[in-house]
Amino acid sequence: GAVVSQHPSRVICKSGTSVKIECRSLDFQATTMFWYRQFPKQSLMLMATSNEGSKATYEQGVEKDKFLINHASLTLSTLTVTSAHPEDSSFYICSAGRQVNEQFFGPGTRLTVL
Amino acid sequence: KQEVTQIPAALSVPEGENLVLNCSFTDSAIYNLQWFRQDPGKGLTSLLLIQSSQREQTSGRLNASLDKSSGRSTLYIAASQPGDSATYLCAVTSMDSSYKLIFGSGTRLLVRP
């Protein structure tokens, strides 16, 4: 149990386009989902926390208009990278919270912006 | 503000060695500490979760200890194998950060055959 999926696993896009990444909790309901970003050979940096039915809370330095997060249901959160540029290329990982201190991670999405 | 540090950043050992990875955190007010494994280009696999009231957890060849008062945790890997090669991440759920996980920078482990 406690499986989290992400789609797509890999995406390549042209500069200026928008990309949507989905995060789903497959066998449990997650009132809270987290989005992380990871640069090569670096650790995970939390971008935002999303709660079902409310606006996401963004970490300092993360542009909310650049990284749009929607948490429309208890099993789905989406991250949209708007007007992507090469510096947005990264590995994006989501996690879903089943309890207060229990998170389950998705397999990640590799974004490459040309 | 909670900060998590992992030492060493990289480690290369011959197969069969026992090894210790270190993690330290600045604020002892934590709910738990977790050790994760990450293979290149992949997501995270949770290895061990230690609640703040616990001292250690064991799973197979892995043993993780927690000394909350000193802000330290160690991950002990016994009889290392080439398949253990990966990046190991330590993360804490800090009481002052609304249950967010704070990650260390990781230790990249290579076990040579």
Short mmCIF file of C-alpha atoms in Angstrom, two decimals, chain A residues 10 34 36 38 41-46 49 59 91 93 95 100-103 105-108 110, chain B residues 6 31-32 34 36 38 40-44 49 51 89 93 98-101 103-106 108:
data_model
loop_
_atom_site.label_atom_id
_atom_site.label_comp_id
_atom_site.label_asym_id
_atom_site.label_seq_id
_atom_site.Cartn_x
_atom_site.Cartn_y
_atom_site.Cartn_z
CA ARG A 10 10.16 12.29 -18.47
CA PHE A 34 4.40 18.21 -1.37
CA TYR A 36 10.18 19.04 -4.44
CA GLN A 38 16.21 18.35 -7.24
CA LYS A 41 23.94 15.82 -7.35
CA GLN A 42 22.00 17.95 -4.92
CA SER A 43 19.35 17.21 -2.35
CA LEU A 44 15.61 17.74 -2.54
CA MET A 45 14.37 21.28 -2.01
CA LEU A 46 10.74 21.73 -1.02
CA THR A 49 2.87 22.31 0.11
CA GLU A 59 8.53 28.19 0.01
CA PHE A 91 13.99 16.56 -11.47
CA ILE A 93 9.39 14.83 -7.13
CA SER A 95 5.08 13.22 -2.08
CA VAL A 100 0.92 14.08 9.94
CA ASN A 101 4.46 12.76 9.77
CA GLU A 102 4.26 10.15 7.03
CA GLN A 103 5.04 10.99 3.40
CA PHE A 105 7.23 9.74 -2.60
CA GLY A 106 6.53 9.48 -6.29
CA PRO A 107 9.14 8.25 -8.78
CA GLY A 108 9.90 11.73 -10.07
CA ARG A 110 12.67 14.62 -15.37
CA GLN B 6 25.39 14.60 5.90
CA TYR B 31 8.90 14.30 15.08
CA ASN B 32 11.02 11.74 13.32
CA GLN B 34 14.10 9.06 8.00
CA PHE B 36 16.05 7.20 2.11
CA GLN B 38 17.83 7.20 -4.23
CA PRO B 40 20.28 7.73 -10.23
CA GLY B 41 17.35 9.38 -11.97
CA LYS B 42 14.84 7.72 -9.68
CA GLY B 43 12.57 8.68 -6.82
CA LEU B 44 13.10 7.97 -3.15
CA LEU B 49 11.90 5.72 9.94
CA GLN B 51 10.29 8.28 15.68
CA LEU B 89 19.45 10.84 2.08
CA THR B 93 10.27 16.17 10.17
CA SER B 98 4.54 22.33 9.77
CA TYR B 99 5.54 18.71 9.25
CA LYS B 100 7.72 19.42 6.26
CA LEU B 101 10.65 17.14 5.56
CA PHE B 103 16.62 16.89 3.67
CA GLY B 104 20.35 16.61 3.97
CA SER B 105 22.52 16.82 0.88
CA GLY B 106 23.06 13.08 0.75
CA ARG B 108 26.81 9.04 -2.65
#
